[in-house]
Coordinates of C-alpha atoms and ligand atoms in Angstrom, one line a residue:
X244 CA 14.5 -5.3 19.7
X245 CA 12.8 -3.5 22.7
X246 CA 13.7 -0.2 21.0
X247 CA 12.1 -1.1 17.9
X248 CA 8.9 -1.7 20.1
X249 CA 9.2 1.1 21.5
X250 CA 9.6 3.0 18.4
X251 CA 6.8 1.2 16.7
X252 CA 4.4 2.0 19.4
X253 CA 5.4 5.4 20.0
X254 CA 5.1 6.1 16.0
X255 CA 1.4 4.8 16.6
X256 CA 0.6 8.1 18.5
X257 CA 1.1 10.3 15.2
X258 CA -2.5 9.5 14.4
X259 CA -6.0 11.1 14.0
X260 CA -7.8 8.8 15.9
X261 CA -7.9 7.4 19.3
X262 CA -5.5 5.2 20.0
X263 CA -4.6 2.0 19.8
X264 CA -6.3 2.6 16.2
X265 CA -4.0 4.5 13.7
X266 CA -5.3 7.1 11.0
X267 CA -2.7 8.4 9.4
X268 CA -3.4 10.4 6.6
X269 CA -1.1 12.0 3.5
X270 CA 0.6 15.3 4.4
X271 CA -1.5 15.7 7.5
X272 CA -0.2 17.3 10.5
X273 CA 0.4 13.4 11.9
X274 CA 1.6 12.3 8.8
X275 CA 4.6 15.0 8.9
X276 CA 5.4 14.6 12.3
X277 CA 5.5 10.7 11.8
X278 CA 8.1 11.6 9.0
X279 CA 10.2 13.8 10.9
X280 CA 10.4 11.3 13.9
X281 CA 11.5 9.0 10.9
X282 CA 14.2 11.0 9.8
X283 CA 15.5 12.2 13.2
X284 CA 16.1 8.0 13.5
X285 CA 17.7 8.2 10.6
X286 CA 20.3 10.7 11.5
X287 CA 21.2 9.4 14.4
X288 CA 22.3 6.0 12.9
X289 CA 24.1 8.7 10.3
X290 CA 22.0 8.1 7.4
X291 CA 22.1 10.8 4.7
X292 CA 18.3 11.7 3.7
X293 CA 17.5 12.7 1.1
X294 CA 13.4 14.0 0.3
X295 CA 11.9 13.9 -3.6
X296 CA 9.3 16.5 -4.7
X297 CA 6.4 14.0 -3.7
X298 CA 7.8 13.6 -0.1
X299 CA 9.6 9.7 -0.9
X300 CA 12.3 9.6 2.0
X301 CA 15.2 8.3 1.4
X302 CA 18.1 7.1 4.2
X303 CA 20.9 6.1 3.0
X304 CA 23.9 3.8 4.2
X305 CA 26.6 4.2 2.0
X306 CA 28.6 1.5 1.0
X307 CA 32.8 1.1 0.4
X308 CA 31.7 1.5 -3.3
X309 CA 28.7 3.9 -3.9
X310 CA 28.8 3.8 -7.6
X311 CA 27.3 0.6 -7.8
X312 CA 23.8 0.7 -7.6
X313 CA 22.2 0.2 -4.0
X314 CA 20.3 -2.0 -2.4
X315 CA 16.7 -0.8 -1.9
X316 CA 14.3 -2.0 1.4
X317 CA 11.4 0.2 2.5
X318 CA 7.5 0.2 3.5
X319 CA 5.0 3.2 3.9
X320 CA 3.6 4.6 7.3
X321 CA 0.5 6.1 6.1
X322 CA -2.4 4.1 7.8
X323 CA -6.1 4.2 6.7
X324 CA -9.0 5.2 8.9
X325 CA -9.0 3.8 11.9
X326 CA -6.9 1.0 11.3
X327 CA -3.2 -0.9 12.6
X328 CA 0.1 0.3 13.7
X329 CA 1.8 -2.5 11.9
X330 CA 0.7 -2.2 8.3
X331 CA 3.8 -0.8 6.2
X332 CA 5.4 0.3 9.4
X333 CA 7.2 -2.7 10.2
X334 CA 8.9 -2.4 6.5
X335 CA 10.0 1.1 7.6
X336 CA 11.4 0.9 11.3
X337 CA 12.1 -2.8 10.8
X338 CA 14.6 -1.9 8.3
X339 CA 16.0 0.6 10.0
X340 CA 16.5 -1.9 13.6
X341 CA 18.2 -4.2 10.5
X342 CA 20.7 -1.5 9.7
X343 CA 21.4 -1.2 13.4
X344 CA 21.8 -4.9 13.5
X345 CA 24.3 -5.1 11.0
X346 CA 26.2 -2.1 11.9
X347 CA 26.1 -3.9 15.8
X348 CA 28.3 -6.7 13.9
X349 CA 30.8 -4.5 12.2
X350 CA 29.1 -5.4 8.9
X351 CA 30.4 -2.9 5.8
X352 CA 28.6 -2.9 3.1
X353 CA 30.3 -2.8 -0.6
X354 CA 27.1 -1.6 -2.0
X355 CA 25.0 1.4 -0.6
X356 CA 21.9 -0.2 1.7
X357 CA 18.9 2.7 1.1
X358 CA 16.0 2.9 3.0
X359 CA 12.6 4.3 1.3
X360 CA 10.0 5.7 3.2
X361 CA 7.3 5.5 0.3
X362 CA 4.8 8.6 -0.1
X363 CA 0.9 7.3 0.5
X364 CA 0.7 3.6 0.0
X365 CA -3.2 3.6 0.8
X366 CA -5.4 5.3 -1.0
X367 CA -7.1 6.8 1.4
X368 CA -6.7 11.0 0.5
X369 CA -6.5 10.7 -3.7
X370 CA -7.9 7.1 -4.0
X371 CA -4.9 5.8 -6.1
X372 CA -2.6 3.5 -3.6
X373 CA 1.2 3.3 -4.4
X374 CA 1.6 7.1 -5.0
X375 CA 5.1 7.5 -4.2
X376 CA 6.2 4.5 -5.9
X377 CA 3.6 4.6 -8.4
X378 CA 5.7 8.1 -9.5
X379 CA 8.6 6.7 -9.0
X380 CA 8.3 3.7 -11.3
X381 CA 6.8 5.8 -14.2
X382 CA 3.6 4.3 -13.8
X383 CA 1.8 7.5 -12.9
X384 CA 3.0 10.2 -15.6
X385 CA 3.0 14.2 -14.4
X386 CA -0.2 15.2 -16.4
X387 CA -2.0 12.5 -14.7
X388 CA -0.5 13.4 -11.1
X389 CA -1.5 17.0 -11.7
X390 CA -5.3 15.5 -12.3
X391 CA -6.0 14.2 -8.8
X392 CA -7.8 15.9 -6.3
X393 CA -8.8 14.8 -2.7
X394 CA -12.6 15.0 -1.8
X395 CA -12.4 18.4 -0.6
X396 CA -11.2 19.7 -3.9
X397 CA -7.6 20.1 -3.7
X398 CA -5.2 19.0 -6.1
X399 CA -2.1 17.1 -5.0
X400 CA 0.3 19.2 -6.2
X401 CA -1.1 21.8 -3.7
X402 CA -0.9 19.6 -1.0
X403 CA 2.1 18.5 -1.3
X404 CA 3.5 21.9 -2.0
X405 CA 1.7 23.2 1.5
X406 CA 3.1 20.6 3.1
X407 CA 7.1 21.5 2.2
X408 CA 7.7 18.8 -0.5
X409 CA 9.1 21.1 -3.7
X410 CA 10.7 20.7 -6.9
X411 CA 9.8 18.8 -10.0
X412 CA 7.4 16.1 -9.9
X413 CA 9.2 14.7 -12.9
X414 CA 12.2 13.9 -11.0
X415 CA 10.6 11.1 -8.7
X416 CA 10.9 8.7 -11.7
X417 CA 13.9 6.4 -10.8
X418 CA 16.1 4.8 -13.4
X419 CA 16.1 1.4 -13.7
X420 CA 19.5 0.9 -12.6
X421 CA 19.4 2.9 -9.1
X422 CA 18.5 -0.5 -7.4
X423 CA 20.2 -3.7 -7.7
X424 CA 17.3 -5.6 -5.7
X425 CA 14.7 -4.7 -3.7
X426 CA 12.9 -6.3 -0.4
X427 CA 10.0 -5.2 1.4
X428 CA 9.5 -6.4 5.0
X429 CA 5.7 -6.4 5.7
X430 CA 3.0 -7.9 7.8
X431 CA 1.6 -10.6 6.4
X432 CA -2.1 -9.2 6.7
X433 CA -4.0 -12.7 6.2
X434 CA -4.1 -15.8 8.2
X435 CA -2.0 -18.1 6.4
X436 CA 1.5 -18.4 8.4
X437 CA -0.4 -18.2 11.6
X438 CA -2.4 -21.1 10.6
X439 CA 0.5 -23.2 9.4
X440 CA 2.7 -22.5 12.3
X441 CA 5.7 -20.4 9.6
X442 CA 8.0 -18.0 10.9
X443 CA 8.3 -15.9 7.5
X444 CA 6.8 -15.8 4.2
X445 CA 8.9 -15.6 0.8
X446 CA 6.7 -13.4 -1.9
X447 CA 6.6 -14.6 -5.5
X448 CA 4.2 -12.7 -6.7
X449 CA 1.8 -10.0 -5.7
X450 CA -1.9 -9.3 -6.5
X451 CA -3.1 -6.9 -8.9
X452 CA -5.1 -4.4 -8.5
X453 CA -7.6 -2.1 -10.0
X454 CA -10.2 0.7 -8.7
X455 CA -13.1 2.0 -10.0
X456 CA -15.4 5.1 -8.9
X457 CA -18.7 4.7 -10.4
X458 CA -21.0 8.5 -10.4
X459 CA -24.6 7.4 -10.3
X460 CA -27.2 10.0 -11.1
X461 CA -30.4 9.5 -10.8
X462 CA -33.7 11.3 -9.3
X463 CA -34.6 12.1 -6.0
X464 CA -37.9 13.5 -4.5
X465 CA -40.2 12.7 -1.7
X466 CA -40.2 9.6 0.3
X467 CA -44.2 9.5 0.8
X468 CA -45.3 10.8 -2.4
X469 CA -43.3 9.7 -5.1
X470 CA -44.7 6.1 -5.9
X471 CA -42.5 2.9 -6.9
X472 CA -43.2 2.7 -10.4
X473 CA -41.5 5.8 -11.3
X474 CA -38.8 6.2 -8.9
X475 CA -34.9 6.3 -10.4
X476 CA -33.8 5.6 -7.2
X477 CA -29.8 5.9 -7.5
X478 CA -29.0 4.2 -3.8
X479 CA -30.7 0.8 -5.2
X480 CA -29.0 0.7 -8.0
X481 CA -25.6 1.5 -6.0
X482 CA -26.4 -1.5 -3.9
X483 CA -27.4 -3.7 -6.9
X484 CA -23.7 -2.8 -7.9
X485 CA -22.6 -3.7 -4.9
X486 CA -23.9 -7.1 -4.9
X487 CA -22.5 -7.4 -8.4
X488 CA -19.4 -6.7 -7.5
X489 CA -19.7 -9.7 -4.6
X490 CA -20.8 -12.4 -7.3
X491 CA -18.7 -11.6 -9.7
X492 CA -15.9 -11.9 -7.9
X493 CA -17.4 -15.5 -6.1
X494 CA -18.4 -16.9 -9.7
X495 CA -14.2 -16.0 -11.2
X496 CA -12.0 -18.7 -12.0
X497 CA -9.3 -17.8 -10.0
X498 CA -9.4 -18.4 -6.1
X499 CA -7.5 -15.1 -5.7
X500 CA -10.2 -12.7 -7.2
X501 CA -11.5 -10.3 -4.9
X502 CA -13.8 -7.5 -5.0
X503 CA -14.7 -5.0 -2.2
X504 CA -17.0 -1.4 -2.6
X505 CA -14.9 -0.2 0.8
X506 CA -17.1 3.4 -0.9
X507 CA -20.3 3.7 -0.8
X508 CA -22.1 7.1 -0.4
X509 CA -25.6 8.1 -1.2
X510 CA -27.3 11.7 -1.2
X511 CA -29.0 13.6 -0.1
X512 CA -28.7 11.1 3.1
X513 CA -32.3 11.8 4.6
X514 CA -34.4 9.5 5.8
X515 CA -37.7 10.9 4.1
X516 CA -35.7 11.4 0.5
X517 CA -35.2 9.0 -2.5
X518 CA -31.4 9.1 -3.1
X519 CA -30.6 11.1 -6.0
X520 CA -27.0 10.4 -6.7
X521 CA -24.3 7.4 -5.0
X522 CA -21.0 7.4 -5.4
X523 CA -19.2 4.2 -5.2
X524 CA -15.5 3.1 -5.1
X525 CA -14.7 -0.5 -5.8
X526 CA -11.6 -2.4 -5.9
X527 CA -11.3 -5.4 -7.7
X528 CA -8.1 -7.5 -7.7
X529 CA -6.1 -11.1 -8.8
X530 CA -2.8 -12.4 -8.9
X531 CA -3.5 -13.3 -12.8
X532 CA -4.3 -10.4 -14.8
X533 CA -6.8 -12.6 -17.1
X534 CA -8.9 -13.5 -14.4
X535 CA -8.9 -9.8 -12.9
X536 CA -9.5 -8.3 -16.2
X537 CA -12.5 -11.0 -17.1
X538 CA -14.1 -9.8 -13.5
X539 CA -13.8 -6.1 -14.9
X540 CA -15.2 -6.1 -18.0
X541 CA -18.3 -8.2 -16.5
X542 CA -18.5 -5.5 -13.6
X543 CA -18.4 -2.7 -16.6
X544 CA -20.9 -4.6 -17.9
X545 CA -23.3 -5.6 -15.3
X546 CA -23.2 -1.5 -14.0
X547 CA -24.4 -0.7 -17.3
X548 CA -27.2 -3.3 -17.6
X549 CA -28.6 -2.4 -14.0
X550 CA -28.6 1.4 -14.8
X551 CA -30.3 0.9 -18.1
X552 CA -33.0 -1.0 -16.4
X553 CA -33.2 1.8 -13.5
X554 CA -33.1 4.4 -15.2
X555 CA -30.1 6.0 -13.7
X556 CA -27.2 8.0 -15.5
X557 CA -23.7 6.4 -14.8
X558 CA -20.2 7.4 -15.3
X559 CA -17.2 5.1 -14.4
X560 CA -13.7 6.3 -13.9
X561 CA -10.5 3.6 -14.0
X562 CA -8.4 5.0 -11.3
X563 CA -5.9 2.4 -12.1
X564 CA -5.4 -1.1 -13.1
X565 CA -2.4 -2.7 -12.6
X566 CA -0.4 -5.7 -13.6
X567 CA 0.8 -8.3 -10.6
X568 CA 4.4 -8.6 -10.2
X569 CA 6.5 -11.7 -10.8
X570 CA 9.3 -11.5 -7.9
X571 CA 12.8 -12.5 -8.4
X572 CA 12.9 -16.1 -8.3
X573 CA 17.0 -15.2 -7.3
X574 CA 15.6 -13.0 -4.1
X575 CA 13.1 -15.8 -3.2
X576 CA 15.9 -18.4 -3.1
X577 CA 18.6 -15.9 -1.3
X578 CA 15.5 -15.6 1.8
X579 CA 14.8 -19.2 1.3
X580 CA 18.3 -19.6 2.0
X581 CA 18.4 -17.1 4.7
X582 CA 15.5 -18.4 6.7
X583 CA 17.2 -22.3 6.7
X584 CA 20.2 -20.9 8.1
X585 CA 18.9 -18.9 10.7
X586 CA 16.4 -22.3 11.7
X587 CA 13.0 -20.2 10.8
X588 CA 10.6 -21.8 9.0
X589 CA 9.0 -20.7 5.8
X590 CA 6.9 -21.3 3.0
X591 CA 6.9 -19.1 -0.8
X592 CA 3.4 -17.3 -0.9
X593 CA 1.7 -15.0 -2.7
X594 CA 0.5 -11.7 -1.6
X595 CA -2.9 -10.9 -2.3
X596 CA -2.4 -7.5 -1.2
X597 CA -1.1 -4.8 -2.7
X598 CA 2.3 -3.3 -1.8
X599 CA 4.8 -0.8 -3.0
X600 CA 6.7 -3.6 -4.2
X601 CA 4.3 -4.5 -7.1
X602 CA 6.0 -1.1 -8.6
X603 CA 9.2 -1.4 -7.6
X604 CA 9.3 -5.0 -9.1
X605 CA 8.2 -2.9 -12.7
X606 CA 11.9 -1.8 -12.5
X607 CA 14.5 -3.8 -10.2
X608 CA 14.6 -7.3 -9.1
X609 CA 12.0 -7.2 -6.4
X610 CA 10.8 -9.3 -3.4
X611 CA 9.1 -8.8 -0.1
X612 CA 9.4 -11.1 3.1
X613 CA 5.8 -11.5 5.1
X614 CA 5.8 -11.9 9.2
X615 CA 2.7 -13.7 10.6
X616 CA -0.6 -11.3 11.4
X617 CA -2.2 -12.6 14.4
X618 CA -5.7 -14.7 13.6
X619 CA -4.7 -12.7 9.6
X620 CA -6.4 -8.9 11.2
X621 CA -5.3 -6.1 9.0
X622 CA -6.4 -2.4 8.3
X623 CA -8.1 -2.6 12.0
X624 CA -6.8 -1.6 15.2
X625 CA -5.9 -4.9 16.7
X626 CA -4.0 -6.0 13.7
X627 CA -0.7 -7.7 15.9
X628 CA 2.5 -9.1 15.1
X629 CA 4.6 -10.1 18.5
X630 CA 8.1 -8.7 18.9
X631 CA 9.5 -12.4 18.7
X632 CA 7.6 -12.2 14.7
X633 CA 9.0 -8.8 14.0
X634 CA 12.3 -9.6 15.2
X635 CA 12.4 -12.6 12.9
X636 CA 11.1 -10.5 10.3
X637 CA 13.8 -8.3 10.8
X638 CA 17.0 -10.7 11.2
X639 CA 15.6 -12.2 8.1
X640 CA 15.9 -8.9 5.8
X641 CA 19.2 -8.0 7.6
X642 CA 21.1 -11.5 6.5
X643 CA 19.3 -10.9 3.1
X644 CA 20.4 -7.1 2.5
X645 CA 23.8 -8.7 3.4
X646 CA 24.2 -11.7 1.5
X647 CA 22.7 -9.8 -1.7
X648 CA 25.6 -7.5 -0.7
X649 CA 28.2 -10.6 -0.6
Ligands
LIG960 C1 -2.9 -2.1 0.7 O1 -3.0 -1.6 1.8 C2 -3.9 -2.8 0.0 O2 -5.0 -2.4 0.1 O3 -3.6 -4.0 -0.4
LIG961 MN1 -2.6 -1.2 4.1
LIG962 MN1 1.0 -2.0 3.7

């Protein structure tokens, strides 16, 4: 697996900051190049590509009978400010070194194996995550797509335009028989195999979530001479948000609510000015949908209460709010399976973050297989995985896209 080391690391350099931190950010000039190094992999294992209008990469193995519907595997490789090179990645090249695997033992596939490279997992250029597959299962319509714009101001379907991916944005949607299963490989990005000594980790279900950007308005004005009784100072209330956000999230029900404001931006931004406006984004998520939509509405409602009393003009926008995914208990057993016979050890696990999968599991039978994260470090540069994980990781989703073949 040296190669896939090699490939991993060298993919690492297509990024915006210094490495070993990775920023890799949609249709950037890193972004593409990372693509195109992708695809030049692909055709020398003699993978047909094939690109859709929002820049989803397909590579695809064709099987002995290529009318049946194909088996589907795949990750993202866009990476958020300043953080991994494992994150998504390992799901892409992983996949590929598993096609390399089973072509090195003569393996022939009766159904197509496809590899996706997803468009803009992280949110980090038009704050929704899952773009690609978001599109592709349905879940983010055309009208809505043409709506998002980046912070600068430009819409998406510029972007993507400028940056070579053309055609209808309708035709992204996939039907739901073009996959007969699905598995992501991905990092496991919290601490619980490391901590329990596990080779691999089976997915039954993954975490839903939902983001909001809350516009705060309120007055600024002079930092000597405007006095504390009347200030509508917008910052405060952001933070009194923030804090919300924290405790409601503590006081939930369900040990898998979480709530981060990874946003938070005031302005003017001087020292001697009250802030006039903040801008916050907050993500809020669950594995049960009850508990994740009890923590929203009390968020909703706790914003409100601290604006009224502050004097502060609000506006909240639902970027999305998703449902977790079940996986296929019929996957989980096939890896289960998998894992015993190759002598790994494993456990069946939740993911509490998000993934590509938790769309493509709104349309096929769907499940993803986790590799360890050393001491559970994502989304920061020394998020690690050793080669002997990856490679586990990897011989894992090979024997799976092959027994789901058998
Ligand atoms: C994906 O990176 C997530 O935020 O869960
Ligand atoms: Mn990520
Ligand atoms: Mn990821």
């Amino acid at each position: 697996m040296q190669r896939l080391h090699e490939e991993l690391d060298k993919l690492a350099r297509f990024s915006s900051s210094e490495y070993p931190s990775v920023t890799r950010v949609l249709y950037t000039q890193n972004d593409l190049e990372a693509r195109q190094y992708f695809i030049s992999l692909c055709e020398d294992l003699n993978l047909k590509v094939r690109i859709d209008p929002i820049g989803n990469t397909y590579a695809r193995w064709e099987g002995a009978e290529p009318k049946l519907a194909a088996i589907g595997t795949g990750s993202h490789i866009d990476a958020i400010p300043l953080s991994g090179q494992y994150d998504g990645t390992v799901g892409v090249f992983g996949a590929l070194e598993a096609i390399r695997y089973l072509k090195s033992i003569n393996f022939k596939p009766k159904r197509s194996i496809e590899l996706v490279l997803f468009t803009a997992e992280e949110p980090t250029r038009f704050a929704i995550g899952c773009l690609g597959s978001r599109m592709m299962s349905g879940q983010l319509k055309l009208e809505q797509a043409l709506k998002l714009k980046d912070k600068e101001g430009n819409f998406l379907n510029d972007v993507r335009i400028e940056a070579g991916f053309k055609g209808d944005l309708n035709e992204v949607e996939l039907s739901k028989d073009y996959y007969h299963a699905f598995i992501e490989l991905h990092i496991e990005q919290g601490p619980r195999l490391e901590k329990e000594g596990l080779d691999i980790g089976i997915v039954s279900k993954i975490a839903a979530p939902s983001t909001l950007r809350v516009n705060l308005i309120g007055e600024g004005g002079h930092a000597g001479a405007v006095l504390m009784p009347i200030r509508k100072d917008a910052g405060i209330a952001g933070a009194e948000i923030m804090i919300a956000v924290e405790r409601i999230a503590k006081k939930s029900n369900s040990d898998d609510t979480v709530g981060t404001t990874g946003i938070f931006d005031i302005l003017p931004r001087a020292v001697n000015s009250i802030p006039k406006e903040a801008y916050l984004e907050i993500d809020l998520r669950d594995t049960n949908i009850e508990t994740r939509d009890k923590a929203l509405s009390d968020l909703k409602q706790e914003i409100a209460e601290i604006c009224e009393k502050r004097n502060i003009k609000y506006s909240i926008e639902i970027l999305n709010c998703d449902p977790p995914a079940i996986c296929d208990s019929q996957l989980v057993n096939t890896i289960e399976k998998v894992t015993n016979s190759l002598g790994y050890s494993s456990k069946i696990m939740a993911s509490h973050a998000y993934h590509d999968s938790l769309f493509m599991a709104q349309l096929f039978p769907t499940t993803m297989i986790f590799i360890p994260s050393k001491d559970g470090v994502s989304h920061r540069p020394d998020e690690y995985s050793s080669p002997e994980q990856i490679e586990k990781g990897v011989k894992t989703l090979a024997l799976t896209l092959k027994e789901i073949d058998g």
